[in-house]
mmCIF file of C-alpha atoms in Angstrom:
data_model
loop_
_atom_site.group_PDB
_atom_site.id
_atom_site.type_symbol
_atom_site.label_atom_id
_atom_site.label_comp_id
_atom_site.label_asym_id
_atom_site.label_seq_id
_atom_site.Cartn_x
_atom_site.Cartn_y
_atom_site.Cartn_z
ATOM 1 C CA MET A 1 41.199 18.618 -28.659
ATOM 2 C CA ARG A 2 44.772 19.866 -28.842
ATOM 3 C CA PRO A 3 47.296 17.403 -30.314
ATOM 4 C CA MET A 4 49.920 15.739 -28.140
ATOM 5 C CA ARG A 5 53.119 17.768 -28.157
ATOM 6 C CA SER A 6 55.053 16.679 -25.066
ATOM 7 C CA LEU A 7 55.253 14.022 -22.350
ATOM 8 C CA ARG A 8 53.069 16.211 -20.157
ATOM 9 C CA ASP A 9 50.160 15.288 -22.448
ATOM 10 C CA VAL A 10 50.686 11.520 -22.088
ATOM 11 C CA ASN A 11 48.226 9.659 -19.856
ATOM 12 C CA LEU A 12 49.939 6.383 -18.905
ATOM 13 C CA ASN A 13 46.633 4.804 -17.914
ATOM 14 C CA SER A 14 45.357 5.390 -21.439
ATOM 15 C CA LEU A 15 48.426 3.623 -22.841
ATOM 16 C CA ARG A 16 47.772 0.644 -20.575
ATOM 17 C CA ILE A 17 44.156 0.565 -21.738
ATOM 18 C CA VAL A 18 45.209 0.594 -25.409
ATOM 19 C CA GLU A 19 47.675 -2.259 -24.791
ATOM 20 C CA SER A 20 45.015 -4.247 -22.951
ATOM 21 C CA ALA A 21 42.369 -3.716 -25.647
ATOM 22 C CA ALA A 22 44.820 -4.681 -28.399
ATOM 23 C CA ARG A 23 45.922 -7.836 -26.575
ATOM 24 C CA LEU A 24 42.409 -8.956 -25.629
ATOM 25 C CA LYS A 25 40.793 -7.686 -28.874
ATOM 26 C CA SER A 26 37.896 -6.334 -26.853
ATOM 27 C CA PHE A 27 36.958 -3.092 -25.105
ATOM 28 C CA THR A 28 34.790 -5.123 -22.731
ATOM 29 C CA LEU A 29 37.596 -7.457 -21.619
ATOM 30 C CA ALA A 30 40.020 -4.526 -21.424
ATOM 31 C CA GLY A 31 37.563 -2.766 -19.122
ATOM 32 C CA GLU A 32 37.386 -5.787 -16.814
ATOM 33 C CA GLU A 33 41.160 -6.050 -16.712
ATOM 34 C CA GLN A 34 41.544 -2.339 -15.956
ATOM 35 C CA PHE A 35 38.480 -2.219 -13.635
ATOM 36 C CA ILE A 36 36.610 0.383 -15.683
ATOM 37 C CA THR A 37 33.514 0.203 -17.903
ATOM 38 C CA PRO A 38 33.720 -0.583 -21.651
ATOM 39 C CA SER A 39 32.337 2.907 -22.267
ATOM 40 C CA ALA A 40 35.229 4.423 -20.311
ATOM 41 C CA VAL A 41 37.687 2.330 -22.347
ATOM 42 C CA SER A 42 36.180 3.634 -25.580
ATOM 43 C CA GLN A 43 36.237 7.253 -24.375
ATOM 44 C CA ARG A 44 39.874 7.044 -23.196
ATOM 45 C CA ILE A 45 41.005 5.552 -26.495
ATOM 46 C CA LYS A 46 39.021 8.056 -28.559
ATOM 47 C CA LYS A 47 40.587 10.953 -26.624
ATOM 48 C CA LEU A 48 44.058 9.499 -27.171
ATOM 49 C CA GLU A 49 43.379 9.066 -30.903
ATOM 50 C CA GLU A 50 42.358 12.719 -31.126
ATOM 51 C CA GLN A 51 45.572 13.765 -29.371
ATOM 52 C CA LEU A 52 47.720 11.540 -31.597
ATOM 53 C CA GLU A 53 45.815 12.580 -34.721
ATOM 54 C CA PHE A 54 45.587 9.006 -36.035
ATOM 55 C CA GLN A 55 43.184 6.111 -35.523
ATOM 56 C CA ILE A 56 44.408 3.205 -33.361
ATOM 57 C CA PHE A 57 41.418 0.857 -33.752
ATOM 58 C CA ARG A 58 38.852 0.129 -36.432
ATOM 59 C CA ARG A 59 35.439 -0.394 -34.823
ATOM 60 C CA LYS A 60 32.917 -2.591 -36.630
ATOM 61 C CA ASN A 61 29.897 -4.564 -35.372
ATOM 62 C CA ARG A 62 31.130 -4.688 -31.748
ATOM 63 C CA SER A 63 34.556 -5.968 -32.866
ATOM 64 C CA ILE A 64 37.833 -4.092 -33.013
ATOM 65 C CA THR A 65 41.001 -4.447 -35.089
ATOM 66 C CA LEU A 66 44.197 -2.436 -35.083
ATOM 67 C CA THR A 67 44.944 -0.050 -37.915
ATOM 68 C CA HIS A 68 48.420 -0.091 -39.477
ATOM 69 C CA GLU A 69 49.383 2.895 -37.325
ATOM 70 C CA GLY A 70 47.772 1.225 -34.327
ATOM 71 C CA GLU A 71 49.853 -1.937 -34.751
ATOM 72 C CA GLU A 72 53.067 0.061 -34.789
ATOM 73 C CA PHE A 73 51.922 2.175 -31.837
ATOM 74 C CA VAL A 74 51.005 -0.865 -29.711
ATOM 75 C CA VAL A 75 54.418 -2.460 -30.331
ATOM 76 C CA ARG A 76 56.036 0.682 -28.985
ATOM 77 C CA ILE A 77 53.608 0.906 -26.057
ATOM 78 C CA LYS A 78 54.421 -2.661 -24.987
ATOM 79 C CA GLN A 79 58.127 -1.931 -25.114
ATOM 80 C CA ALA A 80 57.672 1.297 -23.150
ATOM 81 C CA LEU A 81 55.516 -0.362 -20.465
ATOM 82 C CA ASP A 82 57.993 -3.249 -20.199
ATOM 83 C CA ASP A 83 60.802 -0.731 -19.749
ATOM 84 C CA ILE A 84 58.844 1.061 -16.998
ATOM 85 C CA LEU A 85 58.133 -2.230 -15.209
ATOM 86 C CA SER A 86 61.757 -3.355 -15.516
ATOM 87 C CA ALA A 87 62.950 -0.049 -14.127
ATOM 88 C CA GLY A 88 60.571 -0.329 -11.193
ATOM 89 C CA LEU A 89 61.639 -3.894 -10.399
ATOM 90 C CA GLU A 90 65.317 -2.959 -10.602
ATOM 91 C CA VAL A 91 64.754 -0.137 -8.119
ATOM 92 C CA GLN A 92 62.771 -2.410 -5.791
ATOM 93 C CA GLU A 93 65.336 -5.185 -5.896
ATOM 94 C CA SER A 94 68.258 -2.829 -5.376
ATOM 95 C CA GLY A 95 66.616 -1.534 -2.193
ATOM 96 C CA ARG A 96 66.473 2.090 -3.337
ATOM 97 C CA ASP A 97 62.678 2.316 -3.191
ATOM 98 C CA ASN A 98 61.758 2.104 0.475
ATOM 99 C CA GLU A 99 58.155 3.203 -0.153
ATOM 100 C CA ILE A 100 57.234 -0.234 -1.499
ATOM 101 C CA LEU A 101 57.775 -1.758 1.961
ATOM 102 C CA HIS A 102 54.715 0.121 3.203
ATOM 103 C CA LEU A 103 52.521 -2.052 0.971
ATOM 104 C CA ASN A 104 53.268 -5.130 3.097
ATOM 105 C CA ILE A 105 53.634 -7.153 -0.080
ATOM 106 C CA LEU A 106 57.417 -7.373 0.219
ATOM 107 C CA PRO A 107 59.357 -8.971 3.068
ATOM 108 C CA ALA A 108 61.741 -6.831 5.085
ATOM 109 C CA SER A 109 64.748 -8.863 3.897
ATOM 110 C CA THR A 110 65.811 -9.335 0.281
ATOM 111 C CA PRO A 111 62.860 -11.152 -1.324
ATOM 112 C CA ARG A 112 62.608 -14.099 -3.648
ATOM 113 C CA TRP A 113 60.137 -13.072 -6.361
ATOM 114 C CA LEU A 114 57.295 -15.377 -7.371
ATOM 115 C CA LYS A 115 55.475 -14.140 -10.479
ATOM 116 C CA ILE A 116 51.869 -15.286 -10.872
ATOM 117 C CA SER A 117 49.305 -14.690 -13.634
ATOM 118 C CA ILE A 118 45.620 -15.107 -12.756
ATOM 119 C CA LEU A 119 42.159 -14.267 -14.055
ATOM 120 C CA PRO A 120 40.827 -10.888 -12.834
ATOM 121 C CA THR A 121 37.603 -12.247 -11.324
ATOM 122 C CA PHE A 122 39.402 -15.118 -9.597
ATOM 123 C CA ALA A 123 41.805 -12.579 -8.108
ATOM 124 C CA SER A 124 39.205 -10.153 -6.789
ATOM 125 C CA ARG A 125 36.581 -12.704 -5.729
ATOM 126 C CA TRP A 126 38.694 -15.515 -4.260
ATOM 127 C CA LEU A 127 42.446 -15.100 -4.044
ATOM 128 C CA LEU A 128 43.383 -11.612 -2.814
ATOM 129 C CA ALA A 129 41.642 -11.848 0.565
ATOM 130 C CA ARG A 130 43.661 -15.002 1.279
ATOM 131 C CA ILE A 131 47.096 -13.657 0.277
ATOM 132 C CA PRO A 132 47.977 -12.260 3.775
ATOM 133 C CA SER A 133 47.888 -15.857 5.019
ATOM 134 C CA PHE A 134 50.537 -16.870 2.473
ATOM 135 C CA GLN A 135 52.667 -13.843 3.332
ATOM 136 C CA ALA A 136 52.537 -14.671 7.023
ATOM 137 C CA GLN A 137 53.656 -18.248 6.356
ATOM 138 C CA ASN A 138 56.316 -17.309 3.784
ATOM 139 C CA PRO A 139 57.850 -13.968 4.788
ATOM 140 C CA ASN A 140 60.781 -14.284 2.358
ATOM 141 C CA ILE A 141 58.670 -14.725 -0.777
ATOM 142 C CA ALA A 142 57.499 -11.573 -2.580
ATOM 143 C CA LEU A 143 54.526 -11.985 -4.897
ATOM 144 C CA ASN A 144 54.236 -10.246 -8.261
ATOM 145 C CA ILE A 145 50.593 -10.780 -9.286
ATOM 146 C CA SER A 146 49.242 -9.828 -12.721
ATOM 147 C CA THR A 147 45.750 -10.390 -14.113
ATOM 148 C CA SER A 148 44.819 -11.320 -17.658
ATOM 149 C CA TYR A 149 42.142 -13.218 -19.591
ATOM 150 C CA ALA A 150 44.691 -14.246 -22.206
ATOM 151 C CA ALA A 151 46.346 -17.670 -22.066
ATOM 152 C CA THR A 152 49.776 -17.380 -20.472
ATOM 153 C CA ASN A 153 52.653 -17.860 -22.880
ATOM 154 C CA PHE A 154 55.452 -18.965 -20.575
ATOM 155 C CA SER A 155 58.051 -18.677 -23.347
ATOM 156 C CA THR A 156 57.473 -14.926 -23.725
ATOM 157 C CA ASN A 157 55.958 -13.998 -20.355
ATOM 158 C CA ALA A 158 58.248 -13.819 -17.311
ATOM 159 C CA CYS A 159 55.768 -15.782 -15.233
ATOM 160 C CA ASP A 160 56.407 -18.690 -12.858
ATOM 161 C CA LEU A 161 52.867 -19.975 -12.387
ATOM 162 C CA ALA A 162 49.363 -19.257 -13.703
ATOM 163 C CA ILE A 163 45.813 -20.050 -12.635
ATOM 164 C CA ARG A 164 43.550 -20.641 -15.614
ATOM 165 C CA TYR A 165 39.912 -21.565 -16.210
ATOM 166 C CA GLY A 166 38.933 -24.423 -18.482
ATOM 167 C CA THR A 167 38.521 -28.170 -18.835
ATOM 168 C CA GLY A 168 42.188 -29.035 -18.552
ATOM 169 C CA ASN A 169 44.550 -30.382 -21.210
ATOM 170 C CA PHE A 170 46.783 -27.292 -21.268
ATOM 171 C CA ALA A 171 49.273 -28.331 -23.922
ATOM 172 C CA GLY A 172 52.864 -28.755 -22.779
ATOM 173 C CA LEU A 173 52.159 -27.647 -19.214
ATOM 174 C CA TYR A 174 51.936 -29.300 -15.821
ATOM 175 C CA GLU A 175 48.358 -28.867 -14.607
ATOM 176 C CA ARG A 176 46.497 -29.576 -11.393
ATOM 177 C CA LEU A 177 42.796 -28.960 -10.825
ATOM 178 C CA LEU A 178 42.266 -26.510 -7.973
ATOM 179 C CA PHE A 179 38.464 -26.823 -7.872
ATOM 180 C CA LYS A 180 35.498 -27.251 -10.188
ATOM 181 C CA GLU A 181 32.927 -24.531 -10.771
ATOM 182 C CA ASN A 182 29.755 -25.039 -8.710
ATOM 183 C CA LEU A 183 26.840 -22.878 -9.874
ATOM 184 C CA ILE A 184 23.977 -21.778 -7.602
ATOM 185 C CA PRO A 185 21.155 -19.231 -8.057
ATOM 186 C CA VAL A 186 21.584 -16.315 -5.628
ATOM 187 C CA CYS A 187 19.744 -13.070 -4.893
ATOM 188 C CA THR A 188 19.034 -10.717 -2.014
ATOM 189 C CA PRO A 189 16.628 -11.862 0.722
ATOM 190 C CA GLU A 190 14.194 -9.169 -0.480
ATOM 191 C CA ILE A 191 14.152 -10.554 -4.028
ATOM 192 C CA MET A 192 13.611 -14.071 -2.688
ATOM 193 C CA ARG A 193 10.616 -12.904 -0.653
ATOM 194 C CA SER A 194 9.139 -11.111 -3.677
ATOM 195 C CA ILE A 195 9.417 -14.267 -5.819
ATOM 196 C CA LYS A 196 7.767 -16.331 -3.084
ATOM 197 C CA ALA A 197 4.955 -13.793 -2.843
ATOM 198 C CA ALA A 198 4.417 -13.731 -6.601
ATOM 199 C CA ALA A 199 4.433 -17.535 -6.741
ATOM 200 C CA ASN A 200 2.128 -17.672 -3.706
ATOM 201 C CA THR A 201 4.243 -20.344 -2.074
ATOM 202 C CA LYS A 202 6.377 -20.839 1.039
ATOM 203 C CA GLN A 203 8.644 -23.364 -0.670
ATOM 204 C CA LEU A 204 10.334 -22.176 -3.831
ATOM 205 C CA MET A 205 10.659 -24.526 -6.799
ATOM 206 C CA PRO A 206 12.965 -23.913 -9.788
ATOM 207 C CA GLN A 207 9.803 -23.213 -11.821
ATOM 208 C CA SER A 208 9.058 -20.310 -9.436
ATOM 209 C CA LEU A 209 11.841 -18.347 -11.142
ATOM 210 C CA VAL A 210 9.356 -17.311 -13.847
ATOM 211 C CA HIS A 211 8.295 -14.650 -11.336
ATOM 212 C CA GLY A 212 11.806 -13.198 -11.058
ATOM 213 C CA THR A 213 14.394 -11.453 -13.220
ATOM 214 C CA LEU A 214 17.269 -13.650 -14.404
ATOM 215 C CA LEU A 215 20.670 -11.962 -14.669
ATOM 216 C CA HIS A 216 22.651 -13.262 -17.653
ATOM 217 C CA SER A 217 26.248 -12.748 -18.800
ATOM 218 C CA ASP A 218 27.620 -12.562 -22.339
ATOM 219 C CA THR A 219 30.709 -14.456 -21.168
ATOM 220 C CA CYS A 220 28.792 -17.257 -19.365
ATOM 221 C CA THR A 221 25.846 -17.691 -21.712
ATOM 222 C CA ALA A 222 25.145 -21.371 -20.951
ATOM 223 C CA ASN A 223 25.075 -21.167 -17.152
ATOM 224 C CA TRP A 224 21.361 -20.485 -16.656
ATOM 225 C CA ARG A 225 20.316 -22.958 -19.340
ATOM 226 C CA SER A 226 22.526 -25.687 -17.831
ATOM 227 C CA TRP A 227 21.249 -25.133 -14.281
ATOM 228 C CA LEU A 228 17.583 -24.992 -15.353
ATOM 229 C CA LYS A 229 17.974 -28.092 -17.545
ATOM 230 C CA GLN A 230 19.431 -30.039 -14.617
ATOM 231 C CA ASN A 231 16.419 -29.007 -12.544
ATOM 232 C CA ASP A 232 13.762 -29.722 -15.230
ATOM 233 C CA ALA A 233 12.791 -26.066 -15.494
ATOM 234 C CA LEU A 234 13.898 -24.979 -18.983
ATOM 235 C CA GLU A 235 10.464 -23.439 -19.548
ATOM 236 C CA VAL A 236 11.555 -20.624 -17.208
ATOM 237 C CA LEU A 237 13.977 -19.148 -19.775
ATOM 238 C CA PRO A 238 11.481 -17.735 -22.307
ATOM 239 C CA GLN A 239 9.028 -16.640 -19.597
ATOM 240 C CA ALA A 240 11.178 -14.875 -16.997
ATOM 241 C CA ARG A 241 12.315 -11.272 -17.319
ATOM 242 C CA ALA A 242 16.012 -10.921 -18.153
ATOM 243 C CA VAL A 243 18.895 -8.482 -17.806
ATOM 244 C CA THR A 244 22.170 -9.205 -19.609
ATOM 245 C CA PHE A 245 25.629 -8.002 -18.543
ATOM 246 C CA ASP A 246 28.951 -8.330 -20.326
ATOM 247 C CA SER A 247 30.656 -10.229 -17.482
ATOM 248 C CA CYS A 248 29.891 -12.808 -14.805
ATOM 249 C CA MET A 249 31.257 -10.466 -12.148
ATOM 250 C CA LEU A 250 28.677 -7.814 -13.061
ATOM 251 C CA CYS A 251 25.934 -10.437 -12.726
ATOM 252 C CA VAL A 252 27.000 -10.979 -9.115
ATOM 253 C CA GLU A 253 27.125 -7.226 -8.502
ATOM 254 C CA GLY A 254 23.664 -6.928 -10.051
ATOM 255 C CA ALA A 255 22.342 -9.603 -7.691
ATOM 256 C CA ILE A 256 23.862 -7.788 -4.692
ATOM 257 C CA ALA A 257 22.201 -4.571 -5.900
ATOM 258 C CA GLY A 258 18.796 -6.293 -5.915
ATOM 259 C CA MET A 259 18.334 -6.404 -9.692
ATOM 260 C CA GLY A 260 17.370 -10.071 -9.831
ATOM 261 C CA VAL A 261 18.719 -13.625 -9.574
ATOM 262 C CA ALA A 262 22.197 -14.581 -10.767
ATOM 263 C CA VAL A 263 23.487 -18.094 -11.248
ATOM 264 C CA ALA A 264 26.891 -17.637 -9.652
ATOM 265 C CA ASN A 265 30.027 -19.592 -8.949
ATOM 266 C CA LYS A 266 29.604 -20.552 -5.296
ATOM 267 C CA ALA A 267 33.268 -19.873 -4.533
ATOM 268 C CA TYR A 268 32.853 -16.252 -5.630
ATOM 269 C CA VAL A 269 29.909 -15.398 -3.343
ATOM 270 C CA GLN A 270 30.935 -17.023 -0.047
ATOM 271 C CA ASN A 271 31.364 -13.686 1.738
ATOM 272 C CA GLU A 272 27.966 -12.391 0.584
ATOM 273 C CA LEU A 273 26.250 -15.639 1.579
ATOM 274 C CA ALA A 274 27.919 -15.495 4.991
ATOM 275 C CA ASN A 275 27.034 -11.848 5.705
ATOM 276 C CA GLY A 276 23.455 -12.142 4.414
ATOM 277 C CA LYS A 277 23.766 -9.808 1.423
ATOM 278 C CA LEU A 278 22.873 -12.771 -0.777
ATOM 279 C CA THR A 279 20.959 -15.962 -0.183
ATOM 280 C CA ALA A 280 20.967 -19.243 -2.107
ATOM 281 C CA LEU A 281 17.465 -19.942 -3.415
ATOM 282 C CA PHE A 282 17.960 -23.717 -3.664
ATOM 283 C CA ASP A 283 20.209 -26.425 -2.236
ATOM 284 C CA THR A 284 20.874 -27.911 -5.659
ATOM 285 C CA GLN A 285 24.019 -26.781 -7.420
ATOM 286 C CA LEU A 286 25.410 -27.546 -10.867
ATOM 287 C CA THR A 287 28.987 -28.784 -11.005
ATOM 288 C CA ASN A 288 30.338 -27.442 -14.274
ATOM 289 C CA GLU A 289 32.841 -29.355 -16.395
ATOM 290 C CA ASN A 290 35.071 -26.279 -16.187
ATOM 291 C CA GLY A 291 37.320 -25.481 -13.275
ATOM 292 C CA TRP A 292 40.376 -23.546 -12.135
ATOM 293 C CA TYR A 293 43.758 -25.109 -12.802
ATOM 294 C CA ILE A 294 47.259 -24.378 -11.595
ATOM 295 C CA VAL A 295 49.521 -24.517 -14.646
ATOM 296 C CA TYR A 296 53.227 -24.043 -15.244
ATOM 297 C CA PRO A 297 56.042 -25.501 -17.389
ATOM 298 C CA PRO A 298 57.122 -28.955 -16.117
ATOM 299 C CA GLN A 299 60.655 -27.722 -15.421
ATOM 300 C CA ASN A 300 59.252 -25.256 -12.859
ATOM 301 C CA SER A 301 58.282 -28.158 -10.579
ATOM 302 C CA ALA A 302 61.791 -27.910 -9.128
ATOM 303 C CA HIS A 303 61.064 -24.312 -8.035
ATOM 304 C CA GLU A 304 60.662 -24.546 -4.249
ATOM 305 C CA ASP A 305 58.560 -21.376 -3.984
ATOM 306 C CA ILE A 306 56.128 -22.565 -6.683
ATOM 307 C CA VAL A 307 55.624 -25.806 -4.759
ATOM 308 C CA LYS A 308 54.998 -23.832 -1.552
ATOM 309 C CA PHE A 309 52.442 -21.592 -3.246
ATOM 310 C CA GLU A 310 50.718 -24.566 -4.891
ATOM 311 C CA GLU A 311 50.372 -26.478 -1.628
ATOM 312 C CA TRP A 312 49.169 -23.343 0.162
ATOM 313 C CA LEU A 313 46.443 -22.911 -2.473
ATOM 314 C CA PHE A 314 45.177 -26.432 -1.816
ATOM 315 C CA GLU A 315 45.164 -25.759 1.917
ATOM 316 C CA GLN A 316 42.915 -22.767 1.206
ATOM 317 C CA VAL A 317 40.579 -24.882 -0.929
ATOM 318 C CA ALA A 318 40.393 -27.542 1.797
ATOM 319 C CA THR A 319 39.202 -24.975 4.350
ATOM 320 C CA SER A 320 36.813 -23.178 1.969
ATOM 321 C CA PRO A 321 33.051 -23.735 2.315
ATOM 322 C CA ASN A 322 32.915 -24.366 -1.436
#
């Protein structure tokens, strides 16, 4: 691998991946944020380390830490990426970049920017398909949407509003529960029929899941146990086959691919339930203590565009099947 000698050798995507991995302290979470696999994250970073001729991360027992050189490098990366973003926003706001209008994310007139931070899965599985509705109702508000698993620090992050997952009590912030997490077991119709056949029954019971494959997630480890406990079927866990993924989103994708049964957030699988790609095995659902909250500093409550976006979100929840 030849060392890096000029800007032509710099891969900006690799720099973004390094920044993400350093901030989230995880190749897995960085992969979710950048929409690539953890293996691809590792390969990109290794290639960059070879080009730079120094190690950015120490890797030990599935954990990562920055080396001394890595810490200094990441500080400079963040500054460089911030400079690139600032330059882009300045060009957009000055009207010199007409190409951005083709994205239909900016209004034709001078926009008022609303900067939002959200969780990646919430964005891809629930929010983004609904955004055109907000744009149609608010043509003068331009949205700047970023995704992150990290808690939003409003004192250092130029963000107006965030949507975060948890049990509430976000210190120092205004918070409003958007909706609770409702968990349901889902799979393809073919998998459901195979479980019924193996159980030799027309009416599935939670205990019938011993004949299926349960899809687990490293980031949502308690979901299956909680749902089975509620339905008096904990004995299923040690008996059923299992496949484990490193994210809840991959569990859903695995269910769609016919790998087994996932216990999924109902709000995230509405489209698949509606189009028949997935089916709910049971009517019973588990309402988790966790939920999605709108949060922002109390002083932002006077921001008219934040209030508009907040009320629009609740209109979307009110019309959602969840």
